[in-house]
C-alpha positions as YAML, in Angstrom:
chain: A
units: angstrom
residues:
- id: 1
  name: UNK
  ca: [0.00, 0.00, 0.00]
- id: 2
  name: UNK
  ca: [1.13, 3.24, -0.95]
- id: 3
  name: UNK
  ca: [1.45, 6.12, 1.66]
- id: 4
  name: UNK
  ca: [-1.07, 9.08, 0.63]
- id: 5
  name: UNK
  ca: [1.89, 11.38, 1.98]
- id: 6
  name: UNK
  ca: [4.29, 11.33, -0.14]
- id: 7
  name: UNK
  ca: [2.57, 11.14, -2.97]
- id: 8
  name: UNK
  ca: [1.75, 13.79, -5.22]
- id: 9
  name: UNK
  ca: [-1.19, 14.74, -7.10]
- id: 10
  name: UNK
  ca: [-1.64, 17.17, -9.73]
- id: 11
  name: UNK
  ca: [-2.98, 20.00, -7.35]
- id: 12
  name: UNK
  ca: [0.27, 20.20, -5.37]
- id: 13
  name: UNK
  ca: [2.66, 20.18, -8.26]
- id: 14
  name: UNK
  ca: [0.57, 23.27, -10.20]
- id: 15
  name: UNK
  ca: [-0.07, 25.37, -7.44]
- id: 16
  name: UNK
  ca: [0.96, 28.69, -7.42]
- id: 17
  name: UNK
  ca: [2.36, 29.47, -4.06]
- id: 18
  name: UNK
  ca: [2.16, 33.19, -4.15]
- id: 19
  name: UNK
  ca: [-0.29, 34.72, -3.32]
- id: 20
  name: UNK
  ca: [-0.14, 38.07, -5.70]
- id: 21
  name: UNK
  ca: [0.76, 35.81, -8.90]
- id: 22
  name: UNK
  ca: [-2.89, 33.57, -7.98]
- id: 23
  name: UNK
  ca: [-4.29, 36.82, -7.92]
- id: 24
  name: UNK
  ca: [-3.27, 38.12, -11.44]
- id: 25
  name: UNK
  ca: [-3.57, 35.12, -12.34]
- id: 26
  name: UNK
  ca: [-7.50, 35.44, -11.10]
- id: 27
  name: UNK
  ca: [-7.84, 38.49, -12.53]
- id: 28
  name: UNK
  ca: [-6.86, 37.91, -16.03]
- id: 29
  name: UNK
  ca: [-8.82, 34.44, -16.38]
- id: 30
  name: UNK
  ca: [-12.45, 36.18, -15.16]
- id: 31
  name: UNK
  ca: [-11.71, 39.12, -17.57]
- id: 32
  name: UNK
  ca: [-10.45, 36.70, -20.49]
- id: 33
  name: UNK
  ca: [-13.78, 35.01, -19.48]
- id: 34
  name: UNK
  ca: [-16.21, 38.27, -19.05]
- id: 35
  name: UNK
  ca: [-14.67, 39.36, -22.54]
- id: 36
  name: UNK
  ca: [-15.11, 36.28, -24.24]
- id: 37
  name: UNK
  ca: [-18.56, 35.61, -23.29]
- id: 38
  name: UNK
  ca: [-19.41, 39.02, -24.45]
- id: 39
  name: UNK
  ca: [-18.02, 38.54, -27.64]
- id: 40
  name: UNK
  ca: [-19.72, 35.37, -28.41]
- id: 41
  name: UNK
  ca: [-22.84, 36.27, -27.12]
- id: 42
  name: UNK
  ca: [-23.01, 39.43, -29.37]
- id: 43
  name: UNK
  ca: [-21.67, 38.09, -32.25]
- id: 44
  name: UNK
  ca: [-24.49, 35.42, -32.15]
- id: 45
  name: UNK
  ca: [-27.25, 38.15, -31.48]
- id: 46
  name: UNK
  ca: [-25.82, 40.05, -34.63]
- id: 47
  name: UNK
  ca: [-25.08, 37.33, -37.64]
- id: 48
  name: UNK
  ca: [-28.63, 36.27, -38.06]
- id: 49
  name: UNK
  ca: [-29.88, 39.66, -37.97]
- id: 50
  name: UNK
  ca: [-32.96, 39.19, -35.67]
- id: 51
  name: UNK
  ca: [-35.74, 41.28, -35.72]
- id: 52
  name: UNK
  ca: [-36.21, 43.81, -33.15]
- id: 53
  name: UNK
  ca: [-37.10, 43.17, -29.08]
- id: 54
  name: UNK
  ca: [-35.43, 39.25, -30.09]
- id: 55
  name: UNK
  ca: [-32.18, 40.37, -28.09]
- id: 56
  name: UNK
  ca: [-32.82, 39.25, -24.68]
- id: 57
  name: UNK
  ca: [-30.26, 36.98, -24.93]
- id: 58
  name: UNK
  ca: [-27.84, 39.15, -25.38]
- id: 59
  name: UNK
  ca: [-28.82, 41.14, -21.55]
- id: 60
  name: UNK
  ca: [-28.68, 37.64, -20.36]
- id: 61
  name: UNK
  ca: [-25.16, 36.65, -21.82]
- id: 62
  name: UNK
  ca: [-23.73, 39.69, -20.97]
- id: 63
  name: UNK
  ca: [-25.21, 39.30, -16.95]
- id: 64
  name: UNK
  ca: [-23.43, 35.55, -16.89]
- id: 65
  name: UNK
  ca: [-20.45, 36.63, -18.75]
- id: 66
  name: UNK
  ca: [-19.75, 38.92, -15.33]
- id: 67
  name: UNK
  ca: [-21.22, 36.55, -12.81]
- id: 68
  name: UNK
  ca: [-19.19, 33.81, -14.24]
- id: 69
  name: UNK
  ca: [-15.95, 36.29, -14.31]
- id: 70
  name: UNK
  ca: [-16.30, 37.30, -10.82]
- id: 71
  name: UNK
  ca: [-17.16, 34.28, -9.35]
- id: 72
  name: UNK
  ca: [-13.59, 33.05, -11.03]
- id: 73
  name: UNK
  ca: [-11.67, 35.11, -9.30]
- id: 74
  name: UNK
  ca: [-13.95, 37.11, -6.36]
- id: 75
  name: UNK
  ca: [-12.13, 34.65, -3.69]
- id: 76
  name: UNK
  ca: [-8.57, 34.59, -4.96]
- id: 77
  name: UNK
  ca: [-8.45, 39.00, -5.98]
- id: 78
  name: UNK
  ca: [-11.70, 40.42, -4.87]
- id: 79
  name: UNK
  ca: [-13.26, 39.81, -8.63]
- id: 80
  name: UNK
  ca: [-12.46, 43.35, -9.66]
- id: 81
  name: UNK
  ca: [-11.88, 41.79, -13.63]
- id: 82
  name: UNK
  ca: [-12.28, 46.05, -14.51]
- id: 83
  name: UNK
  ca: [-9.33, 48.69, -13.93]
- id: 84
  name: UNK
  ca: [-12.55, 50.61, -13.34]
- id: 85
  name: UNK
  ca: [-13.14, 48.62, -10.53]
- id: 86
  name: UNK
  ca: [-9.23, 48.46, -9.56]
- id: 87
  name: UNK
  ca: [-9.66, 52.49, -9.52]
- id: 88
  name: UNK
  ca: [-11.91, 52.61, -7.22]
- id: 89
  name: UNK
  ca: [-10.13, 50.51, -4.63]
- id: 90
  name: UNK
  ca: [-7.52, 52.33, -5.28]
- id: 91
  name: UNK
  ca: [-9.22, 55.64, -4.32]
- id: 92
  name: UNK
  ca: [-10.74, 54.48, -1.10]
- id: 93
  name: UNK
  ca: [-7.10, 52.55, -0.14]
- id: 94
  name: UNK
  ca: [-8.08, 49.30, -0.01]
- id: 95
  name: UNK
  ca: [-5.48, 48.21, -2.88]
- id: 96
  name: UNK
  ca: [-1.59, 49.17, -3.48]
- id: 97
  name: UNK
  ca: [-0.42, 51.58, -6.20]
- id: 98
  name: UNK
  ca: [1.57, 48.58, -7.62]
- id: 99
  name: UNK
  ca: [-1.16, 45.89, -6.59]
- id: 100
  name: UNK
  ca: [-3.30, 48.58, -8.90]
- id: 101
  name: UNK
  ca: [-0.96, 48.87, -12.10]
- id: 102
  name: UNK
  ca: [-0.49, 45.45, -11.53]
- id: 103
  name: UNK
  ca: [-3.94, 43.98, -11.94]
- id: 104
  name: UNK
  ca: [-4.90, 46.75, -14.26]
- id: 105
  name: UNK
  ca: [-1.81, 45.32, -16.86]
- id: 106
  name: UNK
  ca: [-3.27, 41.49, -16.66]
- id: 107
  name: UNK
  ca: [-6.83, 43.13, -17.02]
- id: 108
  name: UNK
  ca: [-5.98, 44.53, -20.13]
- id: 109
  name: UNK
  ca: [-4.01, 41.17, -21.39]
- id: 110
  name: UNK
  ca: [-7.28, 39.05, -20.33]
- id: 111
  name: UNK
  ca: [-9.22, 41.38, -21.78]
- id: 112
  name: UNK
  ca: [-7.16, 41.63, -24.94]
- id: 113
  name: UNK
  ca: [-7.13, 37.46, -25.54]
- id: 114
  name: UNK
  ca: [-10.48, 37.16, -24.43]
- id: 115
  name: UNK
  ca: [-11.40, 39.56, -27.66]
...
């Protein structure tokens, strides 16, 4: 029998042990994701030209493209996945200057693939 201990699973050997890279890294998935979502859901509203009041889909796409980005990365960064957002913490102290520029950068880069 093999002892659990000493053993390692997939989960140990890709975790990212600091805490400020888990956060960027946070921040740029849900933004990749909000971005993404966004995209897909308009561009699937627009190509079959539907006739008008036929877009609810699109309010409802957009309103899980930013649930589904925040709850990526609300526990890990806060779930800011805006420099908007970012801004305002900023402003009221509750983030760093560099923590700021910082998550604002990968924003932009998740934001950027996600398009």
């Amino acid at each position: 029998m093999t002892d659990m201990s000493s053993e390692l699973t997939l989960q140990t050997k890709l975790r990212i042990r600091n805490e400020l890279g888990r956060a960027l890294l946070g921040e740029f998935l849900g933004t990749f994701v909000l971005v993404l979502t966004i995209a897909c859901v308009c561009a699937q509203a627009i190509i079959p030209k539907p006739a008008l009041n036929q877009t609810i889909g699109v309010n409802l796409g957009v309103g899980l493209g930013i649930a589904f980005g925040v709850a990526i990365c609300a526990k890990i960064s806060g779930g800011h996945i805006n420099p908007a957002v970012s801004l305002m913490f900023l402003s009221f102290k509750q983030l760093a200057p560099i923590r700021f520029a910082l998550y604002s950068l990968v924003q932009l880069l998740g934001a950027f693939f996600g398009a």
